[in-house]
Tab-separated table of C-alpha atoms in Angstrom:
chain	number	residue	atom	x	y	z
A	1	UNK	CA	12.393	35.036	-23.409
A	2	UNK	CA	11.172	31.782	-21.824
A	3	UNK	CA	8.658	31.902	-19.006
A	4	UNK	CA	10.037	31.374	-15.528
A	5	UNK	CA	8.915	28.205	-13.848
A	6	UNK	CA	6.760	28.238	-10.738
A	7	UNK	CA	5.161	25.859	-8.306
A	8	UNK	CA	1.436	25.776	-8.908
A	9	UNK	CA	0.092	24.851	-5.476
A	10	UNK	CA	-3.365	24.135	-6.827
A	11	UNK	CA	-2.000	21.725	-9.443
A	12	UNK	CA	0.222	19.926	-6.926
A	13	UNK	CA	-2.706	19.491	-4.528
A	14	UNK	CA	-4.820	18.091	-7.360
A	15	UNK	CA	-2.100	15.668	-8.468
A	16	UNK	CA	-1.648	13.771	-5.194
A	17	UNK	CA	-3.930	12.277	-2.563
A	18	UNK	CA	-3.753	12.074	1.196
A	19	UNK	CA	-3.643	8.285	0.869
A	20	UNK	CA	-0.464	8.546	-1.209
A	21	UNK	CA	1.101	10.930	1.287
A	22	UNK	CA	0.194	8.705	4.255
A	23	UNK	CA	1.662	5.733	2.386
A	24	UNK	CA	4.849	7.707	1.735
A	25	UNK	CA	5.250	8.305	5.471
A	26	UNK	CA	4.471	4.637	6.190
A	27	UNK	CA	1.296	5.590	8.075
A	28	UNK	CA	-1.541	4.230	5.942
A	29	UNK	CA	-1.750	0.897	7.795
A	30	UNK	CA	-2.456	2.752	11.046
A	31	UNK	CA	-5.718	4.109	9.646
A	32	UNK	CA	-9.100	2.410	9.338
A	33	UNK	CA	-11.379	3.123	6.416
A	34	UNK	CA	-15.042	3.978	6.922
A	35	UNK	CA	-16.809	5.042	3.747
A	36	UNK	CA	-14.803	7.919	2.272
A	37	UNK	CA	-12.982	8.566	5.566
A	38	UNK	CA	-9.727	7.311	7.039
A	39	UNK	CA	-9.493	7.460	10.833
A	40	UNK	CA	-6.497	7.007	13.073
A	41	UNK	CA	-4.135	8.573	15.624
A	42	UNK	CA	-2.740	11.982	14.720
A	43	UNK	CA	0.750	11.561	13.193
A	44	UNK	CA	1.479	15.269	13.587
A	45	UNK	CA	1.356	15.492	17.385
A	46	UNK	CA	2.031	11.741	17.745
A	47	UNK	CA	-1.299	10.954	19.357
A	48	UNK	CA	-2.685	7.538	20.329
A	49	UNK	CA	-6.466	7.962	20.002
A	50	UNK	CA	-7.581	5.990	16.899
A	51	UNK	CA	-10.369	8.474	16.119
A	52	UNK	CA	-8.651	11.827	16.706
A	53	UNK	CA	-7.396	12.298	13.147
A	54	UNK	CA	-9.665	12.025	10.095
A	55	UNK	CA	-8.973	12.134	6.375
A	56	UNK	CA	-11.720	12.745	3.838
A	57	UNK	CA	-10.657	10.897	0.710
A	58	UNK	CA	-13.475	12.546	-1.249
A	59	UNK	CA	-12.362	16.092	-0.366
A	60	UNK	CA	-8.655	15.188	-0.009
A	61	UNK	CA	-8.341	17.010	3.312
A	62	UNK	CA	-7.477	16.103	6.909
A	63	UNK	CA	-8.413	17.301	10.376
A	64	UNK	CA	-7.102	16.670	13.880
A	65	UNK	CA	-9.795	16.944	16.538
A	66	UNK	CA	-7.327	16.664	19.412
A	67	UNK	CA	-4.232	18.723	20.271
A	68	UNK	CA	-3.703	20.216	16.802
A	69	UNK	CA	-7.323	21.413	16.629
A	70	UNK	CA	-7.103	22.185	12.919
A	71	UNK	CA	-6.786	20.570	9.505
A	72	UNK	CA	-5.841	21.309	5.931
A	73	UNK	CA	-4.902	19.883	2.547
A	74	UNK	CA	-2.095	17.549	1.447
A	75	UNK	CA	0.515	20.325	1.359
A	76	UNK	CA	-0.504	21.553	4.807
A	77	UNK	CA	-0.029	17.996	6.080
A	78	UNK	CA	3.485	17.677	4.622
A	79	UNK	CA	4.376	21.112	5.993
A	80	UNK	CA	3.172	20.098	9.473
A	81	UNK	CA	4.894	16.701	9.390
A	82	UNK	CA	8.277	18.038	8.242
A	83	UNK	CA	8.004	21.486	9.898
A	84	UNK	CA	8.605	23.332	6.630
A	85	UNK	CA	6.923	26.046	4.591
A	86	UNK	CA	4.176	25.352	2.057
A	87	UNK	CA	6.643	26.053	-0.753
A	88	UNK	CA	9.116	23.505	0.583
A	89	UNK	CA	6.267	21.046	1.123
A	90	UNK	CA	5.156	21.486	-2.506
A	91	UNK	CA	8.682	20.893	-3.783
A	92	UNK	CA	8.959	17.799	-1.587
A	93	UNK	CA	5.726	16.459	-3.117
A	94	UNK	CA	7.019	17.147	-6.625
A	95	UNK	CA	10.177	15.176	-5.850
A	96	UNK	CA	8.497	12.285	-4.009
A	97	UNK	CA	5.770	11.703	-6.571
A	98	UNK	CA	7.788	12.739	-9.618
A	99	UNK	CA	5.360	15.412	-10.728
A	100	UNK	CA	6.112	17.458	-13.814
A	101	UNK	CA	6.007	21.197	-12.951
A	102	UNK	CA	6.070	22.271	-16.593
A	103	UNK	CA	3.120	20.125	-17.577
A	104	UNK	CA	1.168	21.234	-14.512
A	105	UNK	CA	1.921	24.866	-15.299
A	106	UNK	CA	0.792	24.434	-18.890
A	107	UNK	CA	-2.391	22.719	-17.734
A	108	UNK	CA	-3.105	25.497	-15.244
A	109	UNK	CA	-2.552	28.179	-17.884
A	110	UNK	CA	-4.794	26.349	-20.335
A	111	UNK	CA	-7.529	26.086	-17.717
A	112	UNK	CA	-7.192	29.803	-16.987
A	113	UNK	CA	-7.514	30.563	-20.693
A	114	UNK	CA	-10.676	28.490	-20.949
A	115	UNK	CA	-12.293	30.117	-17.933
A	116	UNK	CA	-10.955	33.599	-18.613
A	117	UNK	CA	-9.487	33.744	-15.115
A	118	UNK	CA	-5.855	34.214	-14.239
A	119	UNK	CA	-4.239	31.881	-11.682
A	120	UNK	CA	-4.508	33.244	-8.151
A	121	UNK	CA	-1.316	34.519	-6.584
A	122	UNK	CA	-1.935	32.206	-3.615
A	123	UNK	CA	-1.780	29.179	-5.934
A	124	UNK	CA	1.697	29.845	-7.320
A	125	UNK	CA	5.158	30.782	-6.094
A	126	UNK	CA	8.152	31.296	-8.376
A	127	UNK	CA	11.295	29.643	-7.014
A	128	UNK	CA	14.508	28.911	-8.890
A	129	UNK	CA	14.113	26.967	-12.152
A	130	UNK	CA	13.980	23.205	-11.606
A	131	UNK	CA	15.072	20.367	-13.862
A	132	UNK	CA	12.342	18.701	-15.908
A	133	UNK	CA	10.991	15.636	-14.109
A	134	UNK	CA	9.297	12.496	-15.329
A	135	UNK	CA	5.507	12.191	-15.756
A	136	UNK	CA	3.382	11.538	-12.686
A	137	UNK	CA	3.995	8.125	-11.163
A	138	UNK	CA	2.408	7.085	-7.898
A	139	UNK	CA	4.772	7.201	-4.948
A	140	UNK	CA	7.821	7.960	-7.073
A	141	UNK	CA	10.324	5.660	-8.756
A	142	UNK	CA	9.867	1.864	-8.772
A	143	UNK	CA	11.322	-0.207	-5.959
A	144	UNK	CA	14.802	-1.252	-7.043
A	145	UNK	CA	15.680	-4.989	-7.046
A	146	UNK	CA	18.005	-5.949	-4.201
A	147	UNK	CA	21.584	-6.901	-4.892
A	148	UNK	CA	21.580	-9.561	-2.174
A	149	UNK	CA	19.514	-12.490	-0.900
A	150	UNK	CA	18.909	-13.702	2.630
A	151	UNK	CA	19.650	-17.367	2.093
A	152	UNK	CA	20.794	-18.502	5.534
A	153	UNK	CA	17.403	-18.441	7.205
A	154	UNK	CA	15.989	-20.905	9.725
A	155	UNK	CA	13.196	-22.569	7.767
A	156	UNK	CA	11.825	-24.814	10.520
A	157	UNK	CA	11.170	-22.092	13.073
A	158	UNK	CA	8.261	-22.934	15.441
A	159	UNK	CA	6.453	-19.718	14.537
A	160	UNK	CA	6.128	-20.840	10.933
A	161	UNK	CA	5.300	-24.483	11.530
A	162	UNK	CA	3.350	-24.499	14.801
A	163	UNK	CA	1.882	-20.995	14.996
A	164	UNK	CA	1.161	-20.482	11.313
A	165	UNK	CA	0.612	-24.086	10.288
A	166	UNK	CA	2.867	-23.929	7.244
A	167	UNK	CA	4.517	-27.006	5.797
A	168	UNK	CA	8.240	-27.019	5.095
A	169	UNK	CA	7.420	-27.198	1.385
A	170	UNK	CA	5.426	-23.966	1.583
A	171	UNK	CA	8.093	-22.273	3.703
A	172	UNK	CA	10.810	-23.111	1.185
A	173	UNK	CA	8.525	-22.261	-1.734
A	174	UNK	CA	7.972	-18.719	-0.433
A	175	UNK	CA	11.561	-18.347	0.766
A	176	UNK	CA	10.629	-17.302	4.311
A	177	UNK	CA	12.582	-18.050	7.466
A	178	UNK	CA	13.867	-16.768	10.782
A	179	UNK	CA	16.711	-14.255	10.437
A	180	UNK	CA	19.287	-13.958	13.222
A	181	UNK	CA	21.313	-10.961	12.042
A	182	UNK	CA	21.133	-7.748	10.081
A	183	UNK	CA	18.170	-5.388	9.735
A	184	UNK	CA	15.675	-8.257	10.025
A	185	UNK	CA	17.399	-9.855	13.024
A	186	UNK	CA	15.028	-11.759	15.340
A	187	UNK	CA	12.256	-11.613	12.747
A	188	UNK	CA	10.697	-13.855	10.141
A	189	UNK	CA	12.099	-12.554	6.849
A	190	UNK	CA	9.596	-12.549	3.972
A	191	UNK	CA	10.949	-11.789	0.469
A	192	UNK	CA	8.765	-9.500	-1.641
A	193	UNK	CA	9.110	-9.832	-5.406
A	194	UNK	CA	8.060	-7.385	-8.082
A	195	UNK	CA	5.919	-8.618	-10.993
A	196	UNK	CA	9.108	-9.658	-12.812
A	197	UNK	CA	10.029	-12.015	-9.984
A	198	UNK	CA	12.924	-9.949	-8.635
A	199	UNK	CA	13.264	-9.452	-4.865
A	200	UNK	CA	12.757	-5.767	-4.059
A	201	UNK	CA	12.491	-5.971	-0.256
A	202	UNK	CA	12.220	-8.173	2.808
A	203	UNK	CA	9.419	-7.713	5.304
A	204	UNK	CA	10.158	-8.746	8.867
A	205	UNK	CA	7.390	-10.295	11.019
A	206	UNK	CA	8.113	-10.315	14.748
A	207	UNK	CA	7.403	-13.860	16.014
A	208	UNK	CA	6.818	-12.886	19.632
A	209	UNK	CA	4.542	-10.548	21.546
A	210	UNK	CA	4.101	-7.347	19.590
A	211	UNK	CA	4.897	-4.033	21.332
A	212	UNK	CA	6.048	-0.506	20.546
A	213	UNK	CA	9.640	-1.713	20.723
A	214	UNK	CA	8.814	-4.742	18.569
A	215	UNK	CA	6.117	-3.823	16.031
A	216	UNK	CA	4.343	-6.575	14.136
A	217	UNK	CA	5.999	-5.823	10.800
A	218	UNK	CA	9.161	-4.068	9.782
A	219	UNK	CA	9.853	-2.826	6.257
A	220	UNK	CA	13.129	-1.390	4.956
A	221	UNK	CA	13.405	2.416	4.660
A	222	UNK	CA	12.431	3.682	1.234
A	223	UNK	CA	10.444	0.607	0.230
A	224	UNK	CA	6.959	1.457	-1.041
A	225	UNK	CA	4.650	-1.513	-0.686
A	226	UNK	CA	1.882	0.292	-2.575
A	227	UNK	CA	3.891	-0.335	-5.754
A	228	UNK	CA	3.856	-4.127	-5.394
A	229	UNK	CA	1.304	-6.937	-5.220
A	230	UNK	CA	2.704	-9.812	-3.169
A	231	UNK	CA	3.035	-13.105	-5.097
A	232	UNK	CA	1.692	-11.603	-8.327
A	233	UNK	CA	4.774	-12.754	-10.232
A	234	UNK	CA	3.779	-16.375	-9.625
A	235	UNK	CA	0.000	-16.005	-9.551
A	236	UNK	CA	-0.150	-14.702	-13.133
A	237	UNK	CA	1.256	-18.035	-14.328
A	238	UNK	CA	-1.648	-19.962	-12.786
A	239	UNK	CA	-5.181	-20.552	-14.036
A	240	UNK	CA	-8.512	-20.005	-12.280
A	241	UNK	CA	-9.919	-17.026	-10.374
A	242	UNK	CA	-7.506	-14.519	-8.854
A	243	UNK	CA	-7.921	-14.412	-5.072
A	244	UNK	CA	-6.918	-11.191	-3.310
A	245	UNK	CA	-6.127	-11.259	0.416
A	246	UNK	CA	-4.579	-8.783	2.840
A	247	UNK	CA	-1.555	-10.466	4.367
A	248	UNK	CA	1.489	-12.560	3.603
A	249	UNK	CA	0.451	-15.581	5.647
A	250	UNK	CA	-3.093	-15.650	4.311
A	251	UNK	CA	-1.557	-15.819	0.851
A	252	UNK	CA	0.840	-18.606	1.857
A	253	UNK	CA	-1.865	-20.651	3.576
A	254	UNK	CA	-4.288	-20.529	0.623
A	255	UNK	CA	-1.423	-21.412	-1.704
A	256	UNK	CA	-0.595	-24.375	0.519
A	257	UNK	CA	-4.196	-25.585	0.226
A	258	UNK	CA	-4.171	-25.526	-3.570
A	259	UNK	CA	-5.253	-21.949	-4.308
A	260	UNK	CA	-2.215	-21.086	-6.401
A	261	UNK	CA	-3.558	-17.939	-8.025
A	262	UNK	CA	-3.527	-15.849	-4.855
A	263	UNK	CA	-1.981	-12.454	-4.113
A	264	UNK	CA	-1.781	-10.115	-1.128
A	265	UNK	CA	-2.117	-6.337	-1.023
A	266	UNK	CA	-0.098	-6.159	2.213
A	267	UNK	CA	-2.962	-4.230	3.777
A	268	UNK	CA	-6.693	-3.607	3.554
A	269	UNK	CA	-6.494	-0.954	0.839
A	270	UNK	CA	-5.583	-1.149	-2.848
A	271	UNK	CA	-3.395	1.584	-4.287
A	272	UNK	CA	-3.803	2.920	-7.810
A	273	UNK	CA	-0.579	1.168	-8.832
A	274	UNK	CA	-1.759	-2.151	-7.419
A	275	UNK	CA	-5.047	-1.725	-9.277
A	276	UNK	CA	-3.171	-1.118	-12.520
A	277	UNK	CA	-0.975	-4.187	-11.971
A	278	UNK	CA	-4.051	-6.355	-11.474
A	279	UNK	CA	-5.754	-4.817	-14.500
A	280	UNK	CA	-2.728	-5.522	-16.707
A	281	UNK	CA	-2.744	-9.203	-15.789
A	282	UNK	CA	-6.481	-9.851	-16.105
A	283	UNK	CA	-9.057	-9.417	-18.853
A	284	UNK	CA	-12.842	-9.241	-19.285
A	285	UNK	CA	-13.052	-13.028	-18.918
A	286	UNK	CA	-11.116	-13.061	-15.653
A	287	UNK	CA	-12.667	-13.674	-12.257
A	288	UNK	CA	-11.498	-12.066	-9.032
A	289	UNK	CA	-12.393	-13.079	-5.471
A	290	UNK	CA	-11.792	-10.366	-2.883
A	291	UNK	CA	-11.141	-12.082	0.454
A	292	UNK	CA	-10.019	-9.549	3.026
A	293	UNK	CA	-10.202	-9.978	6.786
A	294	UNK	CA	-13.679	-9.967	8.321
A	295	UNK	CA	-13.368	-6.706	10.246
A	296	UNK	CA	-14.367	-3.086	9.694
A	297	UNK	CA	-11.279	-2.203	7.657
A	298	UNK	CA	-11.502	-5.409	5.637
A	299	UNK	CA	-15.172	-4.962	4.794
A	300	UNK	CA	-14.662	-1.337	3.747
A	301	UNK	CA	-11.617	-2.292	1.703
A	302	UNK	CA	-13.454	-5.156	0.013
A	303	UNK	CA	-16.263	-2.892	-1.129
A	304	UNK	CA	-13.863	-0.280	-2.479
A	305	UNK	CA	-11.759	-2.861	-4.319
A	306	UNK	CA	-14.809	-4.608	-5.789
A	307	UNK	CA	-16.225	-1.353	-7.144
A	308	UNK	CA	-12.928	-0.398	-8.756
A	309	UNK	CA	-12.046	-3.787	-10.240
A	310	UNK	CA	-15.577	-4.532	-11.463
A	311	UNK	CA	-15.020	-2.002	-14.237
A	312	UNK	CA	-12.909	-4.536	-16.104
A	313	UNK	CA	-13.291	-7.987	-14.463
A	314	UNK	CA	-15.985	-10.097	-12.788
A	315	UNK	CA	-15.636	-9.626	-9.028
A	316	UNK	CA	-17.119	-11.381	-6.014
A	317	UNK	CA	-16.531	-10.688	-2.323
A	318	UNK	CA	-15.992	-13.642	-0.002
A	319	UNK	CA	-17.626	-12.888	3.354
A	320	UNK	CA	-16.727	-14.979	6.400
A	321	UNK	CA	-19.369	-16.203	8.837
A	322	UNK	CA	-17.809	-14.711	11.954
A	323	UNK	CA	-16.269	-11.345	12.703
A	324	UNK	CA	-12.485	-11.423	12.942
A	325	UNK	CA	-11.975	-14.389	10.631
A	326	UNK	CA	-9.134	-14.284	8.129
A	327	UNK	CA	-8.193	-16.305	5.022
A	328	UNK	CA	-5.446	-18.159	6.869
A	329	UNK	CA	-8.078	-19.525	9.279
A	330	UNK	CA	-9.703	-21.494	6.458
A	331	UNK	CA	-9.297	-25.242	6.259
A	332	UNK	CA	-8.149	-27.086	3.177
A	333	UNK	CA	-11.701	-28.303	2.616
A	334	UNK	CA	-13.131	-24.782	2.864
A	335	UNK	CA	-10.625	-23.533	0.306
A	336	UNK	CA	-11.513	-26.409	-1.995
A	337	UNK	CA	-15.229	-25.651	-1.673
A	338	UNK	CA	-14.637	-21.977	-2.359
A	339	UNK	CA	-12.734	-22.665	-5.547
A	340	UNK	CA	-15.233	-25.335	-6.577
A	341	UNK	CA	-18.064	-22.854	-6.249
A	342	UNK	CA	-16.550	-20.506	-8.819
A	343	UNK	CA	-17.477	-21.438	-12.357
């Protein structure tokens, strides 16, 4: 008689990270990294204080020092966010991140056999049998290519030309433009391609004063930016060092100034999937320049990225002279000097 399947809480908690869960909820960009901590407003009680909620990436736990006055692990966080039981939270995690319950169960049983200890009752619950799922893949299934294109965009919008200093050639090259209808209405639509060059989403940048009603960026529901590296599909065809920046416009501006092998992480952190994409398209002879924004989050992100990528490529961090500077603030001459200084 086959063994009944169960949810091994311990295995599920070990298989996912708080960073992945925050990314799933679209919250990661609201947090600032400091060492092995992520700090930000509490998403559970919808707080505003940027230091009231802390995540320890080393211990994979969280804590709210404000209204919640407690913390927990990744499953506790999902349970709190969705107001469900731990069992439901575990099953949600299995579905979102495509975990394989059977493999996790086998691993847990093997570990118990090696240690001579049986799994604790608190680490497992036996629900109805579930269908076999695919192996672990960060943040679930890949982003699906869109079946449409936003072609009727206003390319010569003042925000792009005057505010961002982009030439019409660069604007057309990246396919960006002002959208006047649909989900991205009243925003600058920015197509995001996967590594195969297929459009998987449009990001919408609000061109006016940012507010709660009009946030800086808008992404379509279900899109997981941690699975993509912006402009990688074109950068891998270029020669020279790979330059990594945070944002879309920093990428466009460097490209405009002749730095063609440039990509953007769409944030100050690098996901495991983004790391793997970069690793696949570089080798031991490759050079990488990490050029994130000159602020606390950017500096912390740069150090983390450099440590991780230096295992398989030569990495340097570009530090700006003044706090708050960003890649898009560089002049054409500064970009030229930067590239000329890399042998």
